[in-house]
PDB file of C-alpha atoms and ligand atoms in Angstrom:
ATOM      1  CA  UNK L   1      -8.687 -15.126   7.391  1.00  0.00           C
ATOM      2  CA  UNK L   2      -6.597 -15.798  10.142  1.00  0.00           C
ATOM      3  CA  UNK L   3      -4.781 -18.516   8.439  1.00  0.00           C
ATOM      4  CA  UNK L   4      -3.496 -15.413   5.991  1.00  0.00           C
ATOM      5  CA  UNK L   5       0.143 -14.343   6.191  1.00  0.00           C
ATOM      6  CA  UNK L   6       1.550 -10.857   5.465  1.00  0.00           C
ATOM      7  CA  UNK L   7       5.388 -10.767   5.308  1.00  0.00           C
ATOM      8  CA  UNK L   8       7.108  -9.039   8.115  1.00  0.00           C
ATOM      9  CA  UNK L   9       4.129  -8.747  10.148  1.00  0.00           C
ATOM     10  CA  UNK L  10       3.510 -10.590  13.631  1.00  0.00           C
ATOM     11  CA  UNK L  11       1.072 -13.519  13.685  1.00  0.00           C
ATOM     12  CA  UNK L  12      -0.609 -12.821  17.032  1.00  0.00           C
ATOM     13  CA  UNK L  13      -0.992  -9.396  15.528  1.00  0.00           C
ATOM     14  CA  UNK L  14      -2.736 -10.521  12.312  1.00  0.00           C
ATOM     15  CA  UNK L  15      -4.671 -12.875  14.497  1.00  0.00           C
ATOM     16  CA  UNK L  16      -6.061  -9.658  16.552  1.00  0.00           C
ATOM     17  CA  UNK L  17      -6.594  -7.326  13.590  1.00  0.00           C
ATOM     18  CA  UNK L  18      -8.889 -10.070  11.942  1.00  0.00           C
ATOM     19  CA  UNK L  19     -10.612 -10.339  15.438  1.00  0.00           C
ATOM     20  CA  UNK L  20     -11.122  -6.863  15.626  1.00  0.00           C
ATOM     21  CA  UNK L  21     -12.385  -6.420  12.054  1.00  0.00           C
ATOM     22  CA  UNK L  22     -14.840  -9.260  12.511  1.00  0.00           C
ATOM     23  CA  UNK L  23     -15.918  -7.644  16.104  1.00  0.00           C
ATOM     24  CA  UNK L  24     -16.719  -4.242  14.051  1.00  0.00           C
ATOM     25  CA  UNK L  25     -18.794  -5.900  11.692  1.00  0.00           C
ATOM     26  CA  UNK L  26     -20.749  -7.819  14.189  1.00  0.00           C
ATOM     27  CA  UNK L  27     -21.279  -4.295  16.070  1.00  0.00           C
ATOM     28  CA  UNK L  28     -19.381  -6.039  19.473  1.00  0.00           C
ATOM     29  CA  UNK L  29     -18.796  -2.579  20.756  1.00  0.00           C
ATOM     30  CA  UNK L  30     -17.194  -3.794  24.017  1.00  0.00           C
ATOM     31  CA  UNK L  31     -14.540  -5.625  21.950  1.00  0.00           C
ATOM     32  CA  UNK L  32     -14.056  -2.966  19.651  1.00  0.00           C
ATOM     33  CA  UNK L  33     -13.594  -0.455  22.473  1.00  0.00           C
ATOM     34  CA  UNK L  34     -10.921  -2.892  23.749  1.00  0.00           C
ATOM     35  CA  UNK L  35      -8.365  -2.955  20.796  1.00  0.00           C
ATOM     36  CA  UNK L  36      -8.498   1.280  21.064  1.00  0.00           C
ATOM     37  CA  UNK L  37      -5.921   2.892  22.660  1.00  0.00           C
ATOM     38  CA  UNK L  38      -7.518   4.444  26.153  1.00  0.00           C
ATOM     39  CA  UNK L  39      -6.932   7.718  25.713  1.00  0.00           C
ATOM     40  CA  UNK L  40      -7.902   8.192  22.242  1.00  0.00           C
ATOM     41  CA  UNK L  41     -11.398   6.324  22.536  1.00  0.00           C
ATOM     42  CA  UNK L  42     -13.668   9.316  21.389  1.00  0.00           C
ATOM     43  CA  UNK L  43     -11.201  10.414  18.712  1.00  0.00           C
ATOM     44  CA  UNK L  44     -11.155   7.017  16.931  1.00  0.00           C
ATOM     45  CA  UNK L  45     -15.050   6.487  17.247  1.00  0.00           C
ATOM     46  CA  UNK L  46     -15.239   9.543  14.913  1.00  0.00           C
ATOM     47  CA  UNK L  47     -12.366   8.929  12.491  1.00  0.00           C
ATOM     48  CA  UNK L  48     -14.023   6.540  10.439  1.00  0.00           C
ATOM     49  CA  UNK L  49     -17.502   6.295   8.841  1.00  0.00           C
ATOM     50  CA  UNK L  50     -18.726   2.757   8.399  1.00  0.00           C
ATOM     51  CA  UNK L  51     -21.228   1.785   5.700  1.00  0.00           C
ATOM     52  CA  UNK L  52     -24.915   1.192   6.550  1.00  0.00           C
ATOM     53  CA  UNK L  53     -25.804  -2.315   7.770  1.00  0.00           C
ATOM     54  CA  UNK L  54     -22.621  -3.168   8.001  1.00  0.00           C
ATOM     55  CA  UNK L  55     -22.589  -7.114   8.208  1.00  0.00           C
ATOM     56  CA  UNK L  56     -19.053  -8.532   7.180  1.00  0.00           C
ATOM     57  CA  UNK L  57     -15.290  -7.639   7.322  1.00  0.00           C
ATOM     58  CA  UNK L  58     -12.224  -8.476   4.994  1.00  0.00           C
ATOM     59  CA  UNK L  59      -8.989  -8.015   6.073  1.00  0.00           C
ATOM     60  CA  UNK L  60      -7.109  -6.936   3.221  1.00  0.00           C
ATOM     61  CA  UNK L  61      -3.505  -6.119   4.183  1.00  0.00           C
ATOM     62  CA  UNK L  62      -1.164  -5.617   7.116  1.00  0.00           C
ATOM     63  CA  UNK L  63       1.985  -4.006   6.815  1.00  0.00           C
ATOM     64  CA  UNK L  64       5.088  -2.717   9.028  1.00  0.00           C
ATOM     65  CA  UNK L  65       5.154   1.021   9.088  1.00  0.00           C
ATOM     66  CA  UNK L  66       5.106   4.119   9.723  1.00  0.00           C
ATOM     67  CA  UNK L  67       7.929   3.593  12.374  1.00  0.00           C
ATOM     68  CA  UNK L  68       7.032   1.432  15.023  1.00  0.00           C
ATOM     69  CA  UNK L  69       3.151   0.881  13.876  1.00  0.00           C
ATOM     70  CA  UNK L  70       1.538  -1.383  11.395  1.00  0.00           C
ATOM     71  CA  UNK L  71      -0.669  -0.636   8.886  1.00  0.00           C
ATOM     72  CA  UNK L  72      -3.900  -2.560   8.322  1.00  0.00           C
ATOM     73  CA  UNK L  73      -6.433  -2.473   5.453  1.00  0.00           C
ATOM     74  CA  UNK L  74     -10.348  -3.816   6.217  1.00  0.00           C
ATOM     75  CA  UNK L  75     -13.091  -3.721   3.887  1.00  0.00           C
ATOM     76  CA  UNK L  76     -16.271  -3.447   5.867  1.00  0.00           C
ATOM     77  CA  UNK L  77     -19.719  -4.409   3.779  1.00  0.00           C
ATOM     78  CA  UNK L  78     -23.071  -3.541   4.555  1.00  0.00           C
ATOM     79  CA  UNK L  79     -26.234  -3.209   3.166  1.00  0.00           C
ATOM     80  CA  UNK L  80     -25.327   0.500   1.735  1.00  0.00           C
ATOM     81  CA  UNK L  81     -22.025  -0.150   0.293  1.00  0.00           C
ATOM     82  CA  UNK L  82     -18.666  -0.517   1.344  1.00  0.00           C
ATOM     83  CA  UNK L  83     -15.890   1.170   3.135  1.00  0.00           C
ATOM     84  CA  UNK L  84     -11.977   0.258   3.474  1.00  0.00           C
ATOM     85  CA  UNK L  85     -10.792   1.771   6.701  1.00  0.00           C
ATOM     86  CA  UNK L  86      -6.964   1.806   7.546  1.00  0.00           C
ATOM     87  CA  UNK L  87      -6.016   1.233  11.085  1.00  0.00           C
ATOM     88  CA  UNK L  88      -2.886   1.609  12.608  1.00  0.00           C
ATOM     89  CA  UNK L  89      -1.753  -0.570  15.352  1.00  0.00           C
ATOM     90  CA  UNK L  90       0.820  -0.427  18.277  1.00  0.00           C
ATOM     91  CA  UNK L  91       2.506  -2.668  20.749  1.00  0.00           C
ATOM     92  CA  UNK L  92       1.671  -1.365  24.418  1.00  0.00           C
ATOM     93  CA  UNK L  93       3.018  -3.233  27.098  1.00  0.00           C
ATOM     94  CA  UNK L  94       2.454  -6.713  25.193  1.00  0.00           C
ATOM     95  CA  UNK L  95      -0.906  -6.169  23.923  1.00  0.00           C
ATOM     96  CA  UNK L  96      -1.922  -4.633  20.493  1.00  0.00           C
ATOM     97  CA  UNK L  97      -3.956  -1.544  20.114  1.00  0.00           C
ATOM     98  CA  UNK L  98      -5.737   0.841  17.858  1.00  0.00           C
ATOM     99  CA  UNK L  99      -4.155   4.301  17.526  1.00  0.00           C
ATOM    100  CA  UNK L 100      -5.352   5.542  14.367  1.00  0.00           C
ATOM    101  CA  UNK L 101      -7.950   4.800  12.040  1.00  0.00           C
ATOM    102  CA  UNK L 102      -9.784   6.582   9.086  1.00  0.00           C
ATOM    103  CA  UNK L 103     -11.577   5.847   5.838  1.00  0.00           C
ATOM    104  CA  UNK L 104      -9.520   5.506   2.598  1.00  0.00           C
ATOM    105  CA  UNK L 105      -9.063   7.036  -0.027  1.00  0.00           C
ATOM    106  CA  UNK L 106      -8.845  10.253   2.359  1.00  0.00           C
ATOM    107  CA  UNK L 107     -11.619  12.790   1.629  1.00  0.00           C
ATOM    108  CA  UNK L 108     -11.965  16.203   3.010  1.00  0.00           C
ATOM    109  CA  UNK L 109     -14.571  17.132   5.379  1.00  0.00           C
ATOM    110  CA  UNK L 110     -17.449  19.561   4.187  1.00  0.00           C
ATOM    111  CA  UNK L 111     -19.348  21.713   6.619  1.00  0.00           C
ATOM    112  CA  UNK L 112     -22.433  23.455   7.113  1.00  0.00           C
ATOM    113  CA  UNK L 113     -20.319  26.578   7.189  1.00  0.00           C
ATOM    114  CA  UNK L 114     -19.618  26.198   3.297  1.00  0.00           C
ATOM    115  CA  UNK L 115     -21.953  29.401   2.805  1.00  0.00           C
ATOM    116  CA  UNK L 116     -22.260  32.956   2.618  1.00  0.00           C
ATOM    117  CA  UNK L 117     -22.338  34.428   6.400  1.00  0.00           C
ATOM    118  CA  UNK L 118     -26.073  35.540   7.603  1.00  0.00           C
ATOM    119  CA  UNK L 119     -24.655  39.378   6.958  1.00  0.00           C
ATOM    120  CA  UNK L 120     -24.071  38.655   3.280  1.00  0.00           C
ATOM    121  CA  UNK L 121     -20.804  40.460   3.300  1.00  0.00           C
ATOM    122  CA  UNK L 122     -18.954  37.628   1.460  1.00  0.00           C
ATOM    123  CA  UNK L 123     -21.805  37.013  -0.830  1.00  0.00           C
ATOM    124  CA  UNK L 124     -20.021  37.661  -3.981  1.00  0.00           C
ATOM    125  CA  UNK L 125     -16.882  35.522  -3.051  1.00  0.00           C
ATOM    126  CA  UNK L 126     -19.588  32.533  -3.279  1.00  0.00           C
ATOM    127  CA  UNK L 127     -21.331  33.422  -6.231  1.00  0.00           C
ATOM    128  CA  UNK L 128     -17.687  33.934  -7.492  1.00  0.00           C
ATOM    129  CA  UNK L 129     -17.003  30.230  -6.778  1.00  0.00           C
ATOM    130  CA  UNK L 130     -20.353  29.323  -8.618  1.00  0.00           C
ATOM    131  CA  UNK L 131     -18.656  30.921 -11.518  1.00  0.00           C
ATOM    132  CA  UNK L 132     -15.980  29.306 -11.115  1.00  0.00           C
ATOM    133  CA  UNK L 133     -13.981  32.059  -9.772  1.00  0.00           C
ATOM    134  CA  UNK L 134     -12.327  33.201  -6.763  1.00  0.00           C
ATOM    135  CA  UNK L 135     -13.127  36.651  -5.924  1.00  0.00           C
ATOM    136  CA  UNK L 136     -11.712  38.672  -2.892  1.00  0.00           C
ATOM    137  CA  UNK L 137     -12.758  42.144  -1.559  1.00  0.00           C
ATOM    138  CA  UNK L 138     -10.842  45.010  -2.914  1.00  0.00           C
ATOM    139  CA  UNK L 139     -11.076  48.666  -2.864  1.00  0.00           C
ATOM    140  CA  UNK L 140     -10.333  50.561  -6.106  1.00  0.00           C
ATOM    141  CA  UNK L 141      -9.970  53.845  -4.305  1.00  0.00           C
ATOM    142  CA  UNK L 142      -6.723  52.901  -2.463  1.00  0.00           C
ATOM    143  CA  UNK L 143      -5.959  49.775  -3.977  1.00  0.00           C
ATOM    144  CA  UNK L 144      -6.425  47.911  -0.729  1.00  0.00           C
ATOM    145  CA  UNK L 145      -7.259  44.172  -0.841  1.00  0.00           C
ATOM    146  CA  UNK L 146      -9.602  42.774   2.235  1.00  0.00           C
ATOM    147  CA  UNK L 147     -10.285  39.688   3.775  1.00  0.00           C
ATOM    148  CA  UNK L 148     -12.102  38.682   5.554  1.00  0.00           C
ATOM    149  CA  UNK L 149     -14.945  41.384   3.780  1.00  0.00           C
ATOM    150  CA  UNK L 150     -15.913  44.457   5.490  1.00  0.00           C
ATOM    151  CA  UNK L 151     -19.111  46.660   4.840  1.00  0.00           C
ATOM    152  CA  UNK L 152     -16.530  49.645   4.481  1.00  0.00           C
ATOM    153  CA  UNK L 153     -12.381  49.852   3.330  1.00  0.00           C
ATOM    154  CA  UNK L 154     -10.481  49.851   6.477  1.00  0.00           C
ATOM    155  CA  UNK L 155      -8.005  52.161   4.412  1.00  0.00           C
ATOM    156  CA  UNK L 156      -9.897  54.849   2.955  1.00  0.00           C
ATOM    157  CA  UNK L 157     -13.485  54.304   4.747  1.00  0.00           C
ATOM    158  CA  UNK L 158     -15.215  54.081   1.288  1.00  0.00           C
ATOM    159  CA  UNK L 159     -17.948  51.726   0.340  1.00  0.00           C
ATOM    160  CA  UNK L 160     -17.476  51.571  -3.526  1.00  0.00           C
ATOM    161  CA  UNK L 161     -15.913  48.059  -3.082  1.00  0.00           C
ATOM    162  CA  UNK L 162     -15.485  45.573  -6.082  1.00  0.00           C
ATOM    163  CA  UNK L 163     -15.090  41.809  -6.272  1.00  0.00           C
ATOM    164  CA  UNK L 164     -12.604  41.009  -8.668  1.00  0.00           C
ATOM    165  CA  UNK L 165     -11.032  37.363  -9.634  1.00  0.00           C
ATOM    166  CA  UNK L 166      -8.345  36.391  -8.186  1.00  0.00           C
ATOM    167  CA  UNK L 167      -5.549  33.316  -9.571  1.00  0.00           C
ATOM    168  CA  UNK L 168      -6.203  30.811  -6.988  1.00  0.00           C
ATOM    169  CA  UNK L 169      -2.293  29.931  -6.492  1.00  0.00           C
ATOM    170  CA  UNK L 170      -0.789  30.756  -3.053  1.00  0.00           C
ATOM    171  CA  UNK L 171       1.613  29.869  -0.507  1.00  0.00           C
ATOM    172  CA  UNK L 172       1.294  28.103   2.657  1.00  0.00           C
ATOM    173  CA  UNK L 173       1.241  30.791   5.792  1.00  0.00           C
ATOM    174  CA  UNK L 174       0.174  28.470   8.640  1.00  0.00           C
ATOM    175  CA  UNK L 175      -1.321  25.117   8.481  1.00  0.00           C
ATOM    176  CA  UNK L 176      -2.515  22.406  11.236  1.00  0.00           C
ATOM    177  CA  UNK L 177      -3.413  18.536  11.232  1.00  0.00           C
ATOM    178  CA  UNK L 178      -6.734  17.952  12.802  1.00  0.00           C
ATOM    179  CA  UNK L 179      -7.174  14.827  14.404  1.00  0.00           C
ATOM    180  CA  UNK L 180     -10.225  15.443  16.812  1.00  0.00           C
ATOM    181  CA  UNK L 181     -13.652  15.369  15.848  1.00  0.00           C
ATOM    182  CA  UNK L 182     -15.252  18.807  16.556  1.00  0.00           C
ATOM    183  CA  UNK L 183     -18.310  18.567  14.891  1.00  0.00           C
ATOM    184  CA  UNK L 184     -20.076  15.585  13.774  1.00  0.00           C
ATOM    185  CA  UNK L 185     -19.634  16.707  10.267  1.00  0.00           C
ATOM    186  CA  UNK L 186     -15.800  15.571   9.914  1.00  0.00           C
ATOM    187  CA  UNK L 187     -16.509  12.272  11.231  1.00  0.00           C
ATOM    188  CA  UNK L 188     -14.991   9.856   8.445  1.00  0.00           C
ATOM    189  CA  UNK L 189     -12.704  12.669   7.408  1.00  0.00           C
ATOM    190  CA  UNK L 190     -10.280  12.624  10.132  1.00  0.00           C
ATOM    191  CA  UNK L 191      -7.368  13.369  10.308  1.00  0.00           C
ATOM    192  CA  UNK L 192      -7.802  16.672   7.708  1.00  0.00           C
ATOM    193  CA  UNK L 193      -5.315  19.159   7.363  1.00  0.00           C
ATOM    194  CA  UNK L 194      -6.445  22.602   7.240  1.00  0.00           C
ATOM    195  CA  UNK L 195      -4.393  25.781   5.751  1.00  0.00           C
ATOM    196  CA  UNK L 196      -4.122  29.372   5.706  1.00  0.00           C
ATOM    197  CA  UNK L 197      -3.047  30.640   2.376  1.00  0.00           C
ATOM    198  CA  UNK L 198      -1.429  33.812   1.390  1.00  0.00           C
ATOM    199  CA  UNK L 199      -2.454  34.975  -2.266  1.00  0.00           C
ATOM    200  CA  UNK L 200       0.145  37.481  -4.039  1.00  0.00           C
ATOM    201  CA  UNK L 201      -2.830  38.300  -6.203  1.00  0.00           C
ATOM    202  CA  UNK L 202      -4.725  39.568  -3.500  1.00  0.00           C
ATOM    203  CA  UNK L 203      -2.154  41.626  -1.572  1.00  0.00           C
ATOM    204  CA  UNK L 204      -1.068  38.824   0.197  1.00  0.00           C
ATOM    205  CA  UNK L 205      -4.633  38.705   2.177  1.00  0.00           C
ATOM    206  CA  UNK L 206      -4.815  35.012   4.074  1.00  0.00           C
ATOM    207  CA  UNK L 207      -7.483  32.625   3.177  1.00  0.00           C
ATOM    208  CA  UNK L 208      -8.566  29.632   5.252  1.00  0.00           C
ATOM    209  CA  UNK L 209      -9.308  26.181   3.383  1.00  0.00           C
ATOM    210  CA  UNK L 210      -8.745  22.329   3.488  1.00  0.00           C
ATOM    211  CA  UNK L 211      -6.066  20.751   2.010  1.00  0.00           C
ATOM    212  CA  UNK L 212      -6.867  18.251  -0.891  1.00  0.00           C
ATOM    213  CA  UNK L 213      -4.906  14.659  -0.744  1.00  0.00           C
ATOM    214  CA  UNK L 214      -3.367  15.446   2.698  1.00  0.00           C
ATOM    215  CA  UNK L 215      -2.986  12.140   4.219  1.00  0.00           C
ATOM    216  CA  UNK L 216       0.735  11.462   4.824  1.00  0.00           C
ATOM    217  CA  UNK L 217       1.622  14.747   2.850  1.00  0.00           C
ATOM    218  CA  UNK L 218       4.593  16.616   3.967  1.00  0.00           C
ATOM    219  CA  UNK L 219       2.917  20.108   4.400  1.00  0.00           C
ATOM    220  CA  UNK L 220       5.333  22.974   4.766  1.00  0.00           C
ATOM    221  CA  UNK L 221       4.948  26.492   5.373  1.00  0.00           C
ATOM    222  CA  UNK L 222       5.949  28.377   2.264  1.00  0.00           C
ATOM    223  CA  UNK L 223       4.830  25.852  -0.112  1.00  0.00           C
ATOM    224  CA  UNK L 224       3.143  26.768  -3.101  1.00  0.00           C
ATOM    225  CA  UNK L 225      -0.766  25.665  -3.262  1.00  0.00           C
ATOM    226  CA  UNK L 226      -3.430  25.820  -6.087  1.00  0.00           C
ATOM    227  CA  UNK L 227      -6.999  26.228  -5.299  1.00  0.00           C
ATOM    228  CA  UNK L 228      -9.514  23.870  -6.677  1.00  0.00           C
ATOM    229  CA  UNK L 229     -13.428  24.813  -6.824  1.00  0.00           C
ATOM    230  CA  UNK L 230     -15.387  21.326  -5.890  1.00  0.00           C
ATOM    231  CA  UNK L 231     -19.011  21.810  -7.191  1.00  0.00           C
ATOM    232  CA  UNK L 232     -21.802  22.259  -4.750  1.00  0.00           C
ATOM    233  CA  UNK L 233     -23.313  19.360  -3.322  1.00  0.00           C
ATOM    234  CA  UNK L 234     -27.106  20.085  -4.162  1.00  0.00           C
ATOM    235  CA  UNK L 235     -28.184  23.266  -6.305  1.00  0.00           C
ATOM    236  CA  UNK L 236     -29.365  25.203  -3.214  1.00  0.00           C
ATOM    237  CA  UNK L 237     -25.530  24.573  -1.919  1.00  0.00           C
ATOM    238  CA  UNK L 238     -22.396  26.359  -2.466  1.00  0.00           C
ATOM    239  CA  UNK L 239     -19.130  25.432  -4.352  1.00  0.00           C
ATOM    240  CA  UNK L 240     -16.038  25.310  -2.018  1.00  0.00           C
ATOM    241  CA  UNK L 241     -12.534  26.324  -2.797  1.00  0.00           C
ATOM    242  CA  UNK L 242     -10.024  23.364  -1.424  1.00  0.00           C
ATOM    243  CA  UNK L 243      -6.165  23.377  -2.023  1.00  0.00           C
ATOM    244  CA  UNK L 244      -3.901  21.350  -3.368  1.00  0.00           C
ATOM    245  CA  UNK L 245      -0.092  21.174  -2.730  1.00  0.00           C
ATOM    246  CA  UNK L 246       1.843  21.914  -6.234  1.00  0.00           C
TER     247      UNK L 246
HETATM  248 ZN1   ZN Y   1     -10.090  51.852   0.153  1.00  0.00          ZN
END
């Protein structure tokens, strides 16, 4: 492997990346940790999800960029399948270190919160997703949209609330790219982008969601996004609304 050459990539980096891949596959944690940026070890460990029973690694590519970094792709193979990791390398004081790592392709996280709340107020929203619709809470009495759902209309105090379907198209009101593993469920999905989407079809109420295909995406406030309903992972689960840049 180390005989491989990649245009524009220093030979010593090729050697380091190849050795890193072999160390990951061998479970040589001391060597792997020494390759990580010291200030990011915790984040980097949770950034990628390796296959079960990992036993071998193959360096697929290294190329210059973005910026001062170099991007490497390594395929790890185990008894439970394979996974490709993209790592990014930086030279700090003459040492090549990993500064980013993630599974490719980019997959968004799914958390255990993707279900109706315990008080059941938002249950019609989740049932709507099962029917392939985005449903939001609306008061027909004063034509007010409410999100998050409430037991009574905040405008006229009516309890006669309805759940009409809304076109899942909106604009990004705010967004953030998350690099930290705040829960174990996001391992293998870092970084991911969360958007707050303003819905013109629902009185400009704002709803929170993941952005699809967000890896390296140029996300901007005001950009138009379209909702896509991801099927439930199992018969008892719920579909999930995610967003994609138009
Ligand atoms: Zn009302």
